[in-house]
Coordinates of C-alpha atoms in Angstrom, one line a residue:
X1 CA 21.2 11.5 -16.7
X2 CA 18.9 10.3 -19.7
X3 CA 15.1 11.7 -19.2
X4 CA 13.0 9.2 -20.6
X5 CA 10.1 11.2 -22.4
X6 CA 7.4 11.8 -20.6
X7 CA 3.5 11.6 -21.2
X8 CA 1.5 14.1 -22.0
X9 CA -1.6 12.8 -19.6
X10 CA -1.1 14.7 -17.0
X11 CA -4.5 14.2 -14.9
X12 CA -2.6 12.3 -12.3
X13 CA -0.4 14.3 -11.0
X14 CA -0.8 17.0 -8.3
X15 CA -0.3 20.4 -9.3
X16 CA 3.0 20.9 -7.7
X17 CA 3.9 17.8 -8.6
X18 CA 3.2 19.1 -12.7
X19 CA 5.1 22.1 -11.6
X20 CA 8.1 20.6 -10.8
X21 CA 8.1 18.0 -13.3
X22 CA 7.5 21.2 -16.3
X23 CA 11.1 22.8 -14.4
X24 CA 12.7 19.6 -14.2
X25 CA 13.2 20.1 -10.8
X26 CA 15.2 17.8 -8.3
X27 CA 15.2 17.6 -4.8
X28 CA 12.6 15.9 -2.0
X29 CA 8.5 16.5 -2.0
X30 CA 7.4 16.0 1.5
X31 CA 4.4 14.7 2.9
X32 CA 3.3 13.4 6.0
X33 CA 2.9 10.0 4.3
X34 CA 6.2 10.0 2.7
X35 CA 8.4 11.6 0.8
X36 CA 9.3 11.5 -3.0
X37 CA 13.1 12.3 -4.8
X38 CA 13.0 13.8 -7.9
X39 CA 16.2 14.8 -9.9
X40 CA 15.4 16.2 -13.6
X41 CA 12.3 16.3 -13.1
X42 CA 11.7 12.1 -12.7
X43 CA 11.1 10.4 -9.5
X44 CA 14.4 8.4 -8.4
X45 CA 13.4 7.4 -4.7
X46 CA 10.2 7.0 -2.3
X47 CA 10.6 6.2 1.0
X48 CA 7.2 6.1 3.3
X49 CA 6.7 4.8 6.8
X50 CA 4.0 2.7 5.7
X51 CA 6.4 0.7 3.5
X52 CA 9.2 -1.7 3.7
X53 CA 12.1 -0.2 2.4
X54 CA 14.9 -1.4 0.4
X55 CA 17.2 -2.6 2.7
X56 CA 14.0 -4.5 4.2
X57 CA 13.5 -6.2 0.8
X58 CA 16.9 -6.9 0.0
X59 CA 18.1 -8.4 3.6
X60 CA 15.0 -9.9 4.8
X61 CA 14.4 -12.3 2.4
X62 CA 18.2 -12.9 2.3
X63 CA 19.7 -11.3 -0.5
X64 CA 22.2 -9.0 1.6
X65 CA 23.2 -9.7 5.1
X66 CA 22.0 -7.0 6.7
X67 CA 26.1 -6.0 7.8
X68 CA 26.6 -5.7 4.1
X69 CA 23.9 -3.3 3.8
X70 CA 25.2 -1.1 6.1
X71 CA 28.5 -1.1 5.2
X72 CA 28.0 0.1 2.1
X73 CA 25.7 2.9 3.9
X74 CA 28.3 3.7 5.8
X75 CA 31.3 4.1 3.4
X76 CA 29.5 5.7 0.5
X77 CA 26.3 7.1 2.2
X78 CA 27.6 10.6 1.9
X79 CA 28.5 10.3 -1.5
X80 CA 25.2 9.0 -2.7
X81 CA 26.6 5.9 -4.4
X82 CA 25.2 2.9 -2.3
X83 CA 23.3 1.5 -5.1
X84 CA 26.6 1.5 -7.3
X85 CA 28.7 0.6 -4.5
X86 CA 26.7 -2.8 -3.9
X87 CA 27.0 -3.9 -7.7
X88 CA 30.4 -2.9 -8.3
X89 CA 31.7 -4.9 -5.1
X90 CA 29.7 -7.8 -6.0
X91 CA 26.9 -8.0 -3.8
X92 CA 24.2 -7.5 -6.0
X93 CA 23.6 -7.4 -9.7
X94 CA 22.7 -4.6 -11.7
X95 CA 19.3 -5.9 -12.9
X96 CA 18.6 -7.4 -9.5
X97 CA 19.3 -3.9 -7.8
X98 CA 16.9 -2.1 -10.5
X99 CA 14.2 -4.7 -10.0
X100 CA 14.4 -4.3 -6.3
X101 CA 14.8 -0.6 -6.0
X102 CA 11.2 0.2 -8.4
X103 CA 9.0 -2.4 -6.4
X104 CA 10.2 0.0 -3.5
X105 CA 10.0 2.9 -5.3
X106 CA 6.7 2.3 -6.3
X107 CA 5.1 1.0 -2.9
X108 CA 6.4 4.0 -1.1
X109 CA 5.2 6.8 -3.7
X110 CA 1.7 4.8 -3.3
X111 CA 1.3 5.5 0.4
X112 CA 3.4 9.7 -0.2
X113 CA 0.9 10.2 -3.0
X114 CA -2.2 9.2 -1.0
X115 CA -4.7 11.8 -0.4
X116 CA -3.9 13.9 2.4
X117 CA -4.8 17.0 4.3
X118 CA -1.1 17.1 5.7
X119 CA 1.3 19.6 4.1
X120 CA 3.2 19.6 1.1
X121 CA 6.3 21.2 0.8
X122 CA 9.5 20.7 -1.8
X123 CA 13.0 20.8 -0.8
X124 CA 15.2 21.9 -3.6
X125 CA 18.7 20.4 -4.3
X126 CA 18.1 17.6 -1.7
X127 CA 19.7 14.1 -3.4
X128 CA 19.1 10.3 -1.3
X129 CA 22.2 8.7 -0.3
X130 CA 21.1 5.6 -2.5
X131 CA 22.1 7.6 -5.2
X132 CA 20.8 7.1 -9.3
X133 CA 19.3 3.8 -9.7
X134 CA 16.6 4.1 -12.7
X135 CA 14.7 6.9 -13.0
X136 CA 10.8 7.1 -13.7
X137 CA 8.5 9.7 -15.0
X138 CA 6.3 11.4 -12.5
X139 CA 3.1 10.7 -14.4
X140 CA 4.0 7.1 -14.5
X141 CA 4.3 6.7 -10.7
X142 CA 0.9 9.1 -10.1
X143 CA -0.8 6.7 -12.9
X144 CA -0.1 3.5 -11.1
X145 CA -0.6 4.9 -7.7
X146 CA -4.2 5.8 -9.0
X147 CA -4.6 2.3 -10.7
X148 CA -3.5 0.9 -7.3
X149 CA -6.0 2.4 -5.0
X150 CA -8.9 1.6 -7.4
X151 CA -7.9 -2.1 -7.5
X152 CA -8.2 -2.4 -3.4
X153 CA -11.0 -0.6 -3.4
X154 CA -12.5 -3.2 -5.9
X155 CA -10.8 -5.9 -3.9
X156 CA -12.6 -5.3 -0.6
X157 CA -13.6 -1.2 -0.2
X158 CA -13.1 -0.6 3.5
X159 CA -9.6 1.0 3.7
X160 CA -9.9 1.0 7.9
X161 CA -8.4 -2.4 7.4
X162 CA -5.2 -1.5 5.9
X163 CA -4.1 -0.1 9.0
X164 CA -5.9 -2.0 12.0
X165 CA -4.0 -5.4 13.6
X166 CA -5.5 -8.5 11.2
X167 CA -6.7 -11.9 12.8
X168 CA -7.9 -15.2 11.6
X169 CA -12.0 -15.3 11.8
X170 CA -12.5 -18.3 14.1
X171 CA -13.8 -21.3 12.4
X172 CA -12.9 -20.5 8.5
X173 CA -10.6 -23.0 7.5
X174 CA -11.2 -22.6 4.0
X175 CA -9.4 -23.3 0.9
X176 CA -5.8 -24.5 0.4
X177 CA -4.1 -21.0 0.3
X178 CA -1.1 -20.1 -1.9
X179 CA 1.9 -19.8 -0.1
X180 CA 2.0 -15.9 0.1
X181 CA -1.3 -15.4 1.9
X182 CA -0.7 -18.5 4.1
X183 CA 2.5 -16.9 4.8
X184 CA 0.5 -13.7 6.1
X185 CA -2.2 -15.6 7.8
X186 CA 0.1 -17.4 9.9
X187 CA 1.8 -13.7 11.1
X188 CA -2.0 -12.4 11.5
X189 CA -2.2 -12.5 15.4
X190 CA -4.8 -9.3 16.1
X191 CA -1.9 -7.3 17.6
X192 CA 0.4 -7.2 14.2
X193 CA -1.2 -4.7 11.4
X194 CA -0.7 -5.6 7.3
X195 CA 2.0 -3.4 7.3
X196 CA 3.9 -4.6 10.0
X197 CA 3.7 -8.3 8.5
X198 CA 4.7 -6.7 5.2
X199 CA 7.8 -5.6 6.9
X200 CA 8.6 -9.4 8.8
X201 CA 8.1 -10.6 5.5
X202 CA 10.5 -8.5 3.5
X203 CA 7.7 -7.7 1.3
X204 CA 6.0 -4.6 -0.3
X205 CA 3.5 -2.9 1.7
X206 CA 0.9 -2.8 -1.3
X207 CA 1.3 -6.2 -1.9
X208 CA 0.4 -7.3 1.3
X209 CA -2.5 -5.2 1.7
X210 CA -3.8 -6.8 -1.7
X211 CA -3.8 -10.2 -0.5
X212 CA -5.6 -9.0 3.1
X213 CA -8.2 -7.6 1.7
X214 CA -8.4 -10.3 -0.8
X215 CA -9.0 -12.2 3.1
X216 CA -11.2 -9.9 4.0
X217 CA -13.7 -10.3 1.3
X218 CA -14.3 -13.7 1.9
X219 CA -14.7 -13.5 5.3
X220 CA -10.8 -15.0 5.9
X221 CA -9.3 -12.6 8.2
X222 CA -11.2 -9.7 9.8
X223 CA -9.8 -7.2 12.6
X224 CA -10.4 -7.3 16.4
X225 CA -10.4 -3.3 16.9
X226 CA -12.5 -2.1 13.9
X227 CA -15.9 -2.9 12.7
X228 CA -15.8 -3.3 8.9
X229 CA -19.2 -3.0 7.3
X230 CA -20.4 -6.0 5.4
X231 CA -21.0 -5.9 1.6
X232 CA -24.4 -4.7 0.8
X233 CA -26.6 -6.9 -0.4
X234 CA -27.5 -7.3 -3.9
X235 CA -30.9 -5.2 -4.5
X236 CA -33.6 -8.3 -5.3
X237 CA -31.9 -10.0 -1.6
X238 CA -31.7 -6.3 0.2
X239 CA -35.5 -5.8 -1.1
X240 CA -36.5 -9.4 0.0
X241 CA -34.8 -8.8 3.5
X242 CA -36.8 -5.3 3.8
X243 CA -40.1 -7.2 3.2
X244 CA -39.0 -9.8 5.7
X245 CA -38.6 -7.4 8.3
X246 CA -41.6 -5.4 7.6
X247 CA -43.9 -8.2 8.3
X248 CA -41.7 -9.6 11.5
X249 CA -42.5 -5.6 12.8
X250 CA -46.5 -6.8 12.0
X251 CA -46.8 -10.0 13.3
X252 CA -45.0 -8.5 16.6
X253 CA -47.4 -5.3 16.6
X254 CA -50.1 -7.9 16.5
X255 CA -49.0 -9.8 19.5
X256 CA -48.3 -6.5 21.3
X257 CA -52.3 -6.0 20.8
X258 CA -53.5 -9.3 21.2
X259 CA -51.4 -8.9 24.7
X260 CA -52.8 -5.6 25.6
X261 CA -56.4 -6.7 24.9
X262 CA -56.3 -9.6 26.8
X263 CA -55.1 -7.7 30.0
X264 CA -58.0 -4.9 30.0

């Protein structure tokens, strides 16, 4: 297998993650959130219950029936040649199977490589039965999964939302809505989380939770179960609103008086 060379920013990664990348280790990291296959050294696979995986991209939007899929998990599973044995019968193409396989790859290692107080641990020798797709430097997948994060918390910073079942707000018709986020509003039913709509959608996880808290922020979709705090105001508005409420306290101190005084 051809190592692609990797970089030598190294602020992203974990330190057992740089560990195992300087011994070009392979096997399976394993988190609570997920778990990551490495072989050489690179990251081959990510699988994380938070995410679609590749079978739910490739057969719920109709690509593979999902019979084909597991055929070809049944016959070469134990061989760890499902991704090869899907091109070379025909199924899927090459560059279709690469494409596929790193939008999973990368949406799983997001949620494996989120801050956790779970443990870590590092199987060595352990191979996934989709066997070698295209491998991708370790500091490349920590370096998006950082660039990730900081774009939802730009987006909307109120990760409780990620996780709690989405709604409609009542009354907010809105703008016409591209087809992807009218796709998830119409699934948004206050019981079904982002994650499990990414999944009926035969989408990535991350992808999804872009485009609700994209909802979120203007005031869109909100959650049944969770409060999410507003935005704070901007300071001349939040100073304005302190004022305001300083001399509502007044005038009702005064009427508290001119009530008292009047009964003595």
């Amino acid at each position: 297998m051809k190592r692609a060379a990797e970089s030598p920013d190294g602020r992203h990664l974990s330190p057992l993650l740089r560990r195992l990348v300087a011994e070009h280790a392979t096997g399976a990291l394993l988190r609570d959130s997920g778990t990551l296959y490495l072989a050489d050294g690179q990251v081959v696979h990510a699988e994380s219950p938070a995410a679609p995986g590749l079978d739910v991209l490739l057969t719920a939007g109709g690509r593979l029936r999902p019979e084909t899929w597991q055929q070809a998990v049944d016959q070469v599973g134990g061989r760890g040649s499902v991704g090869r044995f899907l091109v070379d019968s025909g199924q899927i193409t090459g560059g279709e199977l690469e494409l596929c396989h790193a939008g999973a790859l990368f949406d799983a290692a997001f949620f494996t490589l989120a801050p956790s107080s779970g443990p870590t641990r590092f199987r060595y020798g352990v191979v996934h039965w989709i066997g070698p797709v295209r491998p991708v430097p370790a500091r490349e997948v920590a370096r998006e999964t950082a660039r990730r994060r900081e774009l939802l918390r730009r987006i909307w910073p109120h990760p409780e939302i990620d996780t709690a079942p989405v709604v409609r707000a009542p009354g907010r018709p809105g703008p016409p809505r591209p087809p992807r986020q009218r796709a998830l509003l119409a699934l948004a039913d206050g019981v079904r989380t982002p994650q499990d709509i990414a999944r009926l959608l035969g989408r990535p996880a991350f992808h999804t939770l872009v485009e609700t808290r994209r909802l979120a922020a203007d005031g869109t979709i909100e959650t049944p179960l969770v409060t999410v705090p507003p935005r704070p105001l901007p300071a001349p508005l939040a100073q304005a609103a302190a004022e305001a409420e300083t001399v509502a306290d007044v005038a009702l101190l005064r009427r508290l008086r001119d009530a008292l005084e009047a009964t003595l």
